[in-house]
Amino acid sequence: ISADPLAQFVAVFSSLVHDVDHQGVPNAQLVAEADPLAIQFDNRSVAEKRSITIAWSVLMEDRFRGLRSLLFADSDEMRRFKQLLVNTVLAT
């Protein structure tokens, strides 16, 4: 990670977005109550996947086009960033 600036930024970004829109209840409760988010995310890592979805949607907004151009040289780097983001948030 020390030689990979994209991975370094993912570490910071994932820590910022990890609990975005967290409902304050454990995933198990969301699943047990058949919460719409649990259904949407197939009863797996519900809160984390919701956070990733929101964070990615915001990052893809037009107002962040300049930031994206600095982060991603091409679509392969953008895909790699997203996969690293998913892996990092789900690992917590």
PDB file as gemmi writes it, atoms N, CA and C in Angstrom:
CRYST1    1.000    1.000    1.000  90.00  90.00  90.00 P 1                      
ATOM      1  N   ILE A   1       0.829  -1.200   0.000  1.00  0.00           N  
ATOM      2  CA  ILE A   1       0.000   0.000   0.000  1.00  0.00           C  
ATOM      3  C   ILE A   1       0.871   1.260   0.000  1.00  0.00           C  
ATOM      4  N   SER A   2       2.063   1.179   0.575  1.00  0.00           N  
ATOM      5  CA  SER A   2       2.898   2.383   0.656  1.00  0.00           C  
ATOM      6  C   SER A   2       3.359   2.867  -0.712  1.00  0.00           C  
ATOM      7  N   ALA A   3       3.400   1.983  -1.688  1.00  0.00           N  
ATOM      8  CA  ALA A   3       3.832   2.374  -3.027  1.00  0.00           C  
ATOM      9  C   ALA A   3       2.661   2.580  -3.983  1.00  0.00           C  
ATOM     10  N   ASP A   4       1.457   2.576  -3.474  1.00  0.00           N  
ATOM     11  CA  ASP A   4       0.269   2.649  -4.331  1.00  0.00           C  
ATOM     12  C   ASP A   4      -0.627   3.804  -3.884  1.00  0.00           C  
ATOM     13  N   PRO A   5      -0.471   4.978  -4.507  1.00  0.00           N  
ATOM     14  CA  PRO A   5      -1.270   6.138  -4.094  1.00  0.00           C  
ATOM     15  C   PRO A   5      -2.783   5.909  -4.177  1.00  0.00           C  
ATOM     16  N   LEU A   6      -3.237   5.133  -5.154  1.00  0.00           N  
ATOM     17  CA  LEU A   6      -4.673   4.877  -5.271  1.00  0.00           C  
ATOM     18  C   LEU A   6      -5.158   4.072  -4.066  1.00  0.00           C  
ATOM     19  N   ALA A   7      -4.407   3.081  -3.669  1.00  0.00           N  
ATOM     20  CA  ALA A   7      -4.776   2.283  -2.498  1.00  0.00           C  
ATOM     21  C   ALA A   7      -4.726   3.138  -1.226  1.00  0.00           C  
ATOM     22  N   GLN A   8      -3.786   4.047  -1.157  1.00  0.00           N  
ATOM     23  CA  GLN A   8      -3.711   4.947  -0.006  1.00  0.00           C  
ATOM     24  C   GLN A   8      -4.966   5.812   0.077  1.00  0.00           C  
ATOM     25  N   PHE A   9      -5.386   6.346  -1.060  1.00  0.00           N  
ATOM     26  CA  PHE A   9      -6.585   7.179  -1.048  1.00  0.00           C  
ATOM     27  C   PHE A   9      -7.820   6.350  -0.714  1.00  0.00           C  
ATOM     28  N   VAL A  10      -7.875   5.130  -1.205  1.00  0.00           N  
ATOM     29  CA  VAL A  10      -9.002   4.246  -0.877  1.00  0.00           C  
ATOM     30  C   VAL A  10      -9.088   4.056   0.633  1.00  0.00           C  
ATOM     31  N   ALA A  11      -7.958   3.900   1.302  1.00  0.00           N  
ATOM     32  CA  ALA A  11      -7.962   3.707   2.751  1.00  0.00           C  
ATOM     33  C   ALA A  11      -8.588   4.911   3.449  1.00  0.00           C  
ATOM     34  N   VAL A  12      -8.248   6.098   2.996  1.00  0.00           N  
ATOM     35  CA  VAL A  12      -8.816   7.312   3.586  1.00  0.00           C  
ATOM     36  C   VAL A  12     -10.290   7.449   3.211  1.00  0.00           C  
ATOM     37  N   PHE A  13     -10.594   7.288   1.937  1.00  0.00           N  
ATOM     38  CA  PHE A  13     -11.971   7.441   1.455  1.00  0.00           C  
ATOM     39  C   PHE A  13     -12.905   6.442   2.135  1.00  0.00           C  
ATOM     40  N   SER A  14     -12.478   5.203   2.248  1.00  0.00           N  
ATOM     41  CA  SER A  14     -13.342   4.184   2.857  1.00  0.00           C  
ATOM     42  C   SER A  14     -13.599   4.480   4.331  1.00  0.00           C  
ATOM     43  N   SER A  15     -12.620   5.054   5.012  1.00  0.00           N  
ATOM     44  CA  SER A  15     -12.856   5.400   6.420  1.00  0.00           C  
ATOM     45  C   SER A  15     -13.854   6.547   6.539  1.00  0.00           C  
ATOM     46  N   LEU A  16     -13.874   7.424   5.555  1.00  0.00           N  
ATOM     47  CA  LEU A  16     -14.827   8.541   5.574  1.00  0.00           C  
ATOM     48  C   LEU A  16     -16.256   8.096   5.265  1.00  0.00           C  
ATOM     49  N   VAL A  17     -16.400   7.111   4.419  1.00  0.00           N  
ATOM     50  CA  VAL A  17     -17.742   6.737   3.947  1.00  0.00           C  
ATOM     51  C   VAL A  17     -18.313   5.501   4.618  1.00  0.00           C  
ATOM     52  N   HIS A  18     -17.542   4.838   5.450  1.00  0.00           N  
ATOM     53  CA  HIS A  18     -17.951   3.548   5.999  1.00  0.00           C  
ATOM     54  C   HIS A  18     -19.341   3.552   6.630  1.00  0.00           C  
ATOM     55  N   ASP A  19     -19.706   4.580   7.353  1.00  0.00           N  
ATOM     56  CA  ASP A  19     -20.991   4.589   8.049  1.00  0.00           C  
ATOM     57  C   ASP A  19     -21.991   5.586   7.461  1.00  0.00           C  
ATOM     58  N   VAL A  20     -21.835   5.935   6.207  1.00  0.00           N  
ATOM     59  CA  VAL A  20     -22.780   6.849   5.557  1.00  0.00           C  
ATOM     60  C   VAL A  20     -24.176   6.240   5.603  1.00  0.00           C  
ATOM     61  N   ASP A  21     -25.147   6.997   6.067  1.00  0.00           N  
ATOM     62  CA  ASP A  21     -26.554   6.594   6.125  1.00  0.00           C  
ATOM     63  C   ASP A  21     -26.796   5.377   7.017  1.00  0.00           C  
ATOM     64  N   HIS A  22     -25.907   5.154   7.983  1.00  0.00           N  
ATOM     65  CA  HIS A  22     -26.085   4.022   8.901  1.00  0.00           C  
ATOM     66  C   HIS A  22     -27.327   4.267   9.754  1.00  0.00           C  
ATOM     67  N   GLN A  23     -28.171   3.253   9.891  1.00  0.00           N  
ATOM     68  CA  GLN A  23     -29.427   3.394  10.625  1.00  0.00           C  
ATOM     69  C   GLN A  23     -29.269   3.197  12.123  1.00  0.00           C  
ATOM     70  N   GLY A  24     -28.076   2.826  12.563  1.00  0.00           N  
ATOM     71  CA  GLY A  24     -27.841   2.660  13.988  1.00  0.00           C  
ATOM     72  C   GLY A  24     -28.255   1.317  14.550  1.00  0.00           C  
ATOM     73  N   VAL A  25     -28.548   0.381  13.683  1.00  0.00           N  
ATOM     74  CA  VAL A  25     -28.891  -0.968  14.132  1.00  0.00           C  
ATOM     75  C   VAL A  25     -28.003  -1.967  13.388  1.00  0.00           C  
ATOM     76  N   PRO A  26     -27.761  -3.116  13.998  1.00  0.00           N  
ATOM     77  CA  PRO A  26     -26.905  -4.119  13.342  1.00  0.00           C  
ATOM     78  C   PRO A  26     -27.560  -4.698  12.082  1.00  0.00           C  
ATOM     79  N   ASN A  27     -26.718  -5.183  11.201  1.00  0.00           N  
ATOM     80  CA  ASN A  27     -27.218  -5.830   9.987  1.00  0.00           C  
ATOM     81  C   ASN A  27     -28.175  -6.966  10.307  1.00  0.00           C  
ATOM     82  N   ALA A  28     -27.878  -7.727  11.348  1.00  0.00           N  
ATOM     83  CA  ALA A  28     -28.732  -8.868  11.711  1.00  0.00           C  
ATOM     84  C   ALA A  28     -30.160  -8.414  12.007  1.00  0.00           C  
ATOM     85  N   GLN A  29     -30.307  -7.264  12.615  1.00  0.00           N  
ATOM     86  CA  GLN A  29     -31.652  -6.751  12.901  1.00  0.00           C  
ATOM     87  C   GLN A  29     -32.357  -6.333  11.612  1.00  0.00           C  
ATOM     88  N   LEU A  30     -31.612  -5.704  10.710  1.00  0.00           N  
ATOM     89  CA  LEU A  30     -32.206  -5.318   9.423  1.00  0.00           C  
ATOM     90  C   LEU A  30     -32.701  -6.556   8.673  1.00  0.00           C  
ATOM     91  N   VAL A  31     -31.910  -7.608   8.724  1.00  0.00           N  
ATOM     92  CA  VAL A  31     -32.287  -8.858   8.056  1.00  0.00           C  
ATOM     93  C   VAL A  31     -33.502  -9.480   8.745  1.00  0.00           C  
ATOM     94  N   ALA A  32     -33.475  -9.549  10.067  1.00  0.00           N  
ATOM     95  CA  ALA A  32     -34.578 -10.162  10.819  1.00  0.00           C  
ATOM     96  C   ALA A  32     -35.894  -9.428  10.604  1.00  0.00           C  
ATOM     97  N   GLU A  33     -35.821  -8.121  10.418  1.00  0.00           N  
ATOM     98  CA  GLU A  33     -37.026  -7.320  10.218  1.00  0.00           C  
ATOM     99  C   GLU A  33     -37.407  -7.197   8.742  1.00  0.00           C  
ATOM    100  N   ALA A  34     -36.669  -7.861   7.880  1.00  0.00           N  
ATOM    101  CA  ALA A  34     -36.905  -7.784   6.434  1.00  0.00           C  
ATOM    102  C   ALA A  34     -36.956  -6.336   5.961  1.00  0.00           C  
ATOM    103  N   ASP A  35     -36.029  -5.548   6.481  1.00  0.00           N  
ATOM    104  CA  ASP A  35     -35.906  -4.146   6.068  1.00  0.00           C  
ATOM    105  C   ASP A  35     -35.690  -4.094   4.552  1.00  0.00           C  
ATOM    106  N   PRO A  36     -36.256  -3.106   3.878  1.00  0.00           N  
ATOM    107  CA  PRO A  36     -36.068  -2.995   2.430  1.00  0.00           C  
ATOM    108  C   PRO A  36     -34.592  -2.987   2.002  1.00  0.00           C  
ATOM    109  N   LEU A  37     -33.722  -2.405   2.822  1.00  0.00           N  
ATOM    110  CA  LEU A  37     -32.292  -2.422   2.481  1.00  0.00           C  
ATOM    111  C   LEU A  37     -31.728  -3.838   2.553  1.00  0.00           C  
ATOM    112  N   ALA A  38     -32.170  -4.615   3.525  1.00  0.00           N  
ATOM    113  CA  ALA A  38     -31.714  -6.001   3.631  1.00  0.00           C  
ATOM    114  C   ALA A  38     -32.116  -6.779   2.386  1.00  0.00           C  
ATOM    115  N   ILE A  39     -33.314  -6.546   1.933  1.00  0.00           N  
ATOM    116  CA  ILE A  39     -33.791  -7.218   0.718  1.00  0.00           C  
ATOM    117  C   ILE A  39     -32.987  -6.755  -0.488  1.00  0.00           C  
ATOM    118  N   GLN A  40     -32.782  -5.448  -0.590  1.00  0.00           N  
ATOM    119  CA  GLN A  40     -32.028  -4.881  -1.718  1.00  0.00           C  
ATOM    120  C   GLN A  40     -30.621  -5.470  -1.804  1.00  0.00           C  
ATOM    121  N   PHE A  41     -29.987  -5.673  -0.646  1.00  0.00           N  
ATOM    122  CA  PHE A  41     -28.603  -6.139  -0.632  1.00  0.00           C  
ATOM    123  C   PHE A  41     -28.477  -7.620  -0.256  1.00  0.00           C  
ATOM    124  N   ASP A  42     -29.524  -8.380  -0.509  1.00  0.00           N  
ATOM    125  CA  ASP A  42     -29.510  -9.839  -0.342  1.00  0.00           C  
ATOM    126  C   ASP A  42     -29.089 -10.286   1.057  1.00  0.00           C  
ATOM    127  N   ASN A  43     -29.479  -9.502   2.068  1.00  0.00           N  
ATOM    128  CA  ASN A  43     -29.235  -9.859   3.468  1.00  0.00           C  
ATOM    129  C   ASN A  43     -27.761 -10.004   3.831  1.00  0.00           C  
ATOM    130  N   ARG A  44     -26.884  -9.390   3.063  1.00  0.00           N  
ATOM    131  CA  ARG A  44     -25.439  -9.501   3.322  1.00  0.00           C  
ATOM    132  C   ARG A  44     -24.808  -8.124   3.419  1.00  0.00           C  
ATOM    133  N   SER A  45     -24.127  -7.863   4.513  1.00  0.00           N  
ATOM    134  CA  SER A  45     -23.394  -6.604   4.703  1.00  0.00           C  
ATOM    135  C   SER A  45     -24.253  -5.406   4.314  1.00  0.00           C  
ATOM    136  N   VAL A  46     -25.460  -5.397   4.807  1.00  0.00           N  
ATOM    137  CA  VAL A  46     -26.482  -4.436   4.388  1.00  0.00           C  
ATOM    138  C   VAL A  46     -26.029  -2.991   4.574  1.00  0.00           C  
ATOM    139  N   ALA A  47     -25.655  -2.629   5.789  1.00  0.00           N  
ATOM    140  CA  ALA A  47     -25.277  -1.239   6.068  1.00  0.00           C  
ATOM    141  C   ALA A  47     -24.035  -0.841   5.279  1.00  0.00           C  
ATOM    142  N   GLU A  48     -23.081  -1.746   5.184  1.00  0.00           N  
ATOM    143  CA  GLU A  48     -21.845  -1.443   4.464  1.00  0.00           C  
ATOM    144  C   GLU A  48     -22.109  -1.243   2.971  1.00  0.00           C  
ATOM    145  N   LYS A  49     -22.911  -2.112   2.390  1.00  0.00           N  
ATOM    146  CA  LYS A  49     -23.215  -1.974   0.963  1.00  0.00           C  
ATOM    147  C   LYS A  49     -24.008  -0.704   0.685  1.00  0.00           C  
ATOM    148  N   ARG A  50     -24.879  -0.323   1.612  1.00  0.00           N  
ATOM    149  CA  ARG A  50     -25.616   0.935   1.465  1.00  0.00           C  
ATOM    150  C   ARG A  50     -24.650   2.114   1.469  1.00  0.00           C  
ATOM    151  N   SER A  51     -23.688   2.097   2.377  1.00  0.00           N  
ATOM    152  CA  SER A  51     -22.696   3.170   2.444  1.00  0.00           C  
ATOM    153  C   SER A  51     -21.883   3.253   1.156  1.00  0.00           C  
ATOM    154  N   ILE A  52     -21.473   2.105   0.650  1.00  0.00           N  
ATOM    155  CA  ILE A  52     -20.695   2.077  -0.602  1.00  0.00           C  
ATOM    156  C   ILE A  52     -21.522   2.629  -1.752  1.00  0.00           C  
ATOM    157  N   THR A  53     -22.774   2.218  -1.841  1.00  0.00           N  
ATOM    158  CA  THR A  53     -23.647   2.680  -2.920  1.00  0.00           C  
ATOM    159  C   THR A  53     -23.808   4.193  -2.902  1.00  0.00           C  
ATOM    160  N   ILE A  54     -24.053   4.745  -1.725  1.00  0.00           N  
ATOM    161  CA  ILE A  54     -24.221   6.202  -1.620  1.00  0.00           C  
ATOM    162  C   ILE A  54     -22.915   6.918  -1.943  1.00  0.00           C  
ATOM    163  N   ALA A  55     -21.820   6.458  -1.363  1.00  0.00           N  
ATOM    164  CA  ALA A  55     -20.530   7.108  -1.594  1.00  0.00           C  
ATOM    165  C   ALA A  55     -20.165   7.090  -3.077  1.00  0.00           C  
ATOM    166  N   TRP A  56     -20.389   5.961  -3.725  1.00  0.00           N  
ATOM    167  CA  TRP A  56     -20.051   5.856  -5.149  1.00  0.00           C  
ATOM    168  C   TRP A  56     -20.949   6.781  -5.977  1.00  0.00           C  
ATOM    169  N   SER A  57     -22.215   6.833  -5.644  1.00  0.00           N  
ATOM    170  CA  SER A  57     -23.139   7.716  -6.369  1.00  0.00           C  
ATOM    171  C   SER A  57     -22.724   9.168  -6.252  1.00  0.00           C  
ATOM    172  N   VAL A  58     -22.343   9.577  -5.055  1.00  0.00           N  
ATOM    173  CA  VAL A  58     -21.896  10.969  -4.865  1.00  0.00           C  
ATOM    174  C   VAL A  58     -20.615  11.224  -5.642  1.00  0.00           C  
ATOM    175  N   LEU A  59     -19.665  10.305  -5.560  1.00  0.00           N  
ATOM    176  CA  LEU A  59     -18.402  10.479  -6.280  1.00  0.00           C  
ATOM    177  C   LEU A  59     -18.624  10.570  -7.788  1.00  0.00           C  
ATOM    178  N   MET A  60     -19.659   9.923  -8.306  1.00  0.00           N  
ATOM    179  CA  MET A  60     -19.937   9.944  -9.744  1.00  0.00           C  
ATOM    180  C   MET A  60     -20.727  11.175 -10.193  1.00  0.00           C  
ATOM    181  N   GLU A  61     -21.135  12.026  -9.267  1.00  0.00           N  
ATOM    182  CA  GLU A  61     -21.855  13.247  -9.640  1.00  0.00           C  
ATOM    183  C   GLU A  61     -20.948  14.162 -10.465  1.00  0.00           C  
ATOM    184  N   ASP A  62     -21.566  14.936 -11.358  1.00  0.00           N  
ATOM    185  CA  ASP A  62     -20.813  15.847 -12.232  1.00  0.00           C  
ATOM    186  C   ASP A  62     -19.907  16.787 -11.459  1.00  0.00           C  
ATOM    187  N   ARG A  63     -20.352  17.223 -10.293  1.00  0.00           N  
ATOM    188  CA  ARG A  63     -19.554  18.194  -9.543  1.00  0.00           C  
ATOM    189  C   ARG A  63     -18.215  17.630  -9.080  1.00  0.00           C  
ATOM    190  N   PHE A  64     -18.036  16.302  -9.141  1.00  0.00           N  
ATOM    191  CA  PHE A  64     -16.773  15.685  -8.749  1.00  0.00           C  
ATOM    192  C   PHE A  64     -15.982  15.166  -9.957  1.00  0.00           C  
ATOM    193  N   ARG A  65     -16.339  15.622 -11.137  1.00  0.00           N  
ATOM    194  CA  ARG A  65     -15.636  15.199 -12.352  1.00  0.00           C  
ATOM    195  C   ARG A  65     -14.146  15.521 -12.261  1.00  0.00           C  
ATOM    196  N   GLY A  66     -13.822  16.717 -11.774  1.00  0.00           N  
ATOM    197  CA  GLY A  66     -12.418  17.110 -11.635  1.00  0.00           C  
ATOM    198  C   GLY A  66     -11.656  16.201 -10.684  1.00  0.00           C  
ATOM    199  N   LEU A  67     -12.266  15.867  -9.565  1.00  0.00           N  
ATOM    200  CA  LEU A  67     -11.634  14.962  -8.611  1.00  0.00           C  
ATOM    201  C   LEU A  67     -11.399  13.597  -9.250  1.00  0.00           C  
ATOM    202  N   ARG A  68     -12.411  13.111  -9.958  1.00  0.00           N  
ATOM    203  CA  ARG A  68     -12.257  11.803 -10.613  1.00  0.00           C  
ATOM    204  C   ARG A  68     -11.121  11.821 -11.628  1.00  0.00           C  
ATOM    205  N   SER A  69     -10.985  12.929 -12.346  1.00  0.00           N  
ATOM    206  CA  SER A  69      -9.909  12.997 -13.342  1.00  0.00           C  
ATOM    207  C   SER A  69      -8.531  12.979 -12.680  1.00  0.00           C  
ATOM    208  N   LEU A  70      -8.460  13.450 -11.447  1.00  0.00           N  
ATOM    209  CA  LEU A  70      -7.194  13.390 -10.706  1.00  0.00           C  
ATOM    210  C   LEU A  70      -6.942  11.996 -10.135  1.00  0.00           C  
ATOM    211  N   LEU A  71      -8.002  11.314  -9.756  1.00  0.00           N  
ATOM    212  CA  LEU A  71      -7.876   9.997  -9.137  1.00  0.00           C  
ATOM    213  C   LEU A  71      -7.656   8.875 -10.136  1.00  0.00           C  
ATOM    214  N   PHE A  72      -8.368   8.943 -11.259  1.00  0.00           N  
ATOM    215  CA  PHE A  72      -8.387   7.825 -12.200  1.00  0.00           C  
ATOM    216  C   PHE A  72      -7.843   8.265 -13.550  1.00  0.00           C  
ATOM    217  N   ALA A  73      -6.749   7.658 -13.974  1.00  0.00           N  
ATOM    218  CA  ALA A  73      -6.196   7.962 -15.294  1.00  0.00           C  
ATOM    219  C   ALA A  73      -7.061   7.354 -16.399  1.00  0.00           C  
ATOM    220  N   ASP A  74      -7.767   6.278 -16.071  1.00  0.00           N  
ATOM    221  CA  ASP A  74      -8.601   5.615 -17.070  1.00  0.00           C  
ATOM    222  C   ASP A  74      -9.679   4.781 -16.365  1.00  0.00           C  
ATOM    223  N   SER A  75     -10.508   4.143 -17.161  1.00  0.00           N  
ATOM    224  CA  SER A  75     -11.616   3.369 -16.594  1.00  0.00           C  
ATOM    225  C   SER A  75     -11.121   2.149 -15.807  1.00  0.00           C  
ATOM    226  N   ASP A  76      -9.971   1.612 -16.172  1.00  0.00           N  
ATOM    227  CA  ASP A  76      -9.423   0.482 -15.412  1.00  0.00           C  
ATOM    228  C   ASP A  76      -9.080   0.901 -13.981  1.00  0.00           C  
ATOM    229  N   GLU A  77      -8.491   2.082 -13.843  1.00  0.00           N  
ATOM    230  CA  GLU A  77      -8.173   2.573 -12.496  1.00  0.00           C  
ATOM    231  C   GLU A  77      -9.446   2.849 -11.703  1.00  0.00           C  
ATOM    232  N   MET A  78     -10.477   3.338 -12.365  1.00  0.00           N  
ATOM    233  CA  MET A  78     -11.734   3.596 -11.679  1.00  0.00           C  
ATOM    234  C   MET A  78     -12.346   2.283 -11.186  1.00  0.00           C  
ATOM    235  N   ARG A  79     -12.325   1.254 -12.010  1.00  0.00           N  
ATOM    236  CA  ARG A  79     -12.830  -0.062 -11.592  1.00  0.00           C  
ATOM    237  C   ARG A  79     -12.004  -0.623 -10.432  1.00  0.00           C  
ATOM    238  N   ARG A  80     -10.695  -0.458 -10.517  1.00  0.00           N  
ATOM    239  CA  ARG A  80      -9.828  -0.930  -9.438  1.00  0.00           C  
ATOM    240  C   ARG A  80     -10.102  -0.192  -8.142  1.00  0.00           C  
ATOM    241  N   PHE A  81     -10.305   1.121  -8.238  1.00  0.00           N  
ATOM    242  CA  PHE A  81     -10.634   1.914  -7.061  1.00  0.00           C  
ATOM    243  C   PHE A  81     -11.934   1.413  -6.436  1.00  0.00           C  
ATOM    244  N   LYS A  82     -12.945   1.188  -7.253  1.00  0.00           N  
ATOM    245  CA  LYS A  82     -14.227   0.738  -6.710  1.00  0.00           C  
ATOM    246  C   LYS A  82     -14.085  -0.625  -6.044  1.00  0.00           C  
ATOM    247  N   GLN A  83     -13.347  -1.533  -6.656  1.00  0.00           N  
ATOM    248  CA  GLN A  83     -13.171  -2.849  -6.052  1.00  0.00           C  
ATOM    249  C   GLN A  83     -12.407  -2.749  -4.741  1.00  0.00           C  
ATOM    250  N   LEU A  84     -11.377  -1.921  -4.698  1.00  0.00           N  
ATOM    251  CA  LEU A  84     -10.641  -1.706  -3.451  1.00  0.00           C  
ATOM    252  C   LEU A  84     -11.544  -1.094  -2.383  1.00  0.00           C  
ATOM    253  N   LEU A  85     -12.391  -0.155  -2.804  1.00  0.00           N  
ATOM    254  CA  LEU A  85     -13.332   0.471  -1.871  1.00  0.00           C  
ATOM    255  C   LEU A  85     -14.276  -0.576  -1.280  1.00  0.00           C  
ATOM    256  N   VAL A  86     -14.859  -1.377  -2.123  1.00  0.00           N  
ATOM    257  CA  VAL A  86     -15.781  -2.430  -1.669  1.00  0.00           C  
ATOM    258  C   VAL A  86     -15.060  -3.371  -0.705  1.00  0.00           C  
ATOM    259  N   ASN A  87     -13.889  -3.837  -1.100  1.00  0.00           N  
ATOM    260  CA  ASN A  87     -13.139  -4.767  -0.257  1.00  0.00           C  
ATOM    261  C   ASN A  87     -12.787  -4.143   1.086  1.00  0.00           C  
ATOM    262  N   THR A  88     -12.398  -2.889   1.071  1.00  0.00           N  
ATOM    263  CA  THR A  88     -11.969  -2.224   2.298  1.00  0.00           C  
ATOM    264  C   THR A  88     -13.147  -2.006   3.250  1.00  0.00           C  
ATOM    265  N   VAL A  89     -14.255  -1.510   2.718  1.00  0.00           N  
ATOM    266  CA  VAL A  89     -15.416  -1.270   3.587  1.00  0.00           C  
ATOM    267  C   VAL A  89     -15.990  -2.587   4.107  1.00  0.00           C  
ATOM    268  N   LEU A  90     -16.060  -3.598   3.271  1.00  0.00           N  
ATOM    269  CA  LEU A  90     -16.621  -4.875   3.706  1.00  0.00           C  
ATOM    270  C   LEU A  90     -15.694  -5.608   4.680  1.00  0.00           C  
ATOM    271  N   ALA A  91     -14.426  -5.254   4.690  1.00  0.00           N  
ATOM    272  CA  ALA A  91     -13.481  -5.923   5.597  1.00  0.00           C  
ATOM    273  C   ALA A  91     -13.574  -5.407   7.019  1.00  0.00           C  
ATOM    274  N   THR A  92     -14.333  -4.347   7.236  1.00  0.00           N  
ATOM    275  CA  THR A  92     -14.400  -3.760   8.590  1.00  0.00           C  
ATOM    276  C   THR A  92     -15.554  -4.348   9.376  1.00  0.00           C  
TER     277      THR A  92                                                      
END                                                                             
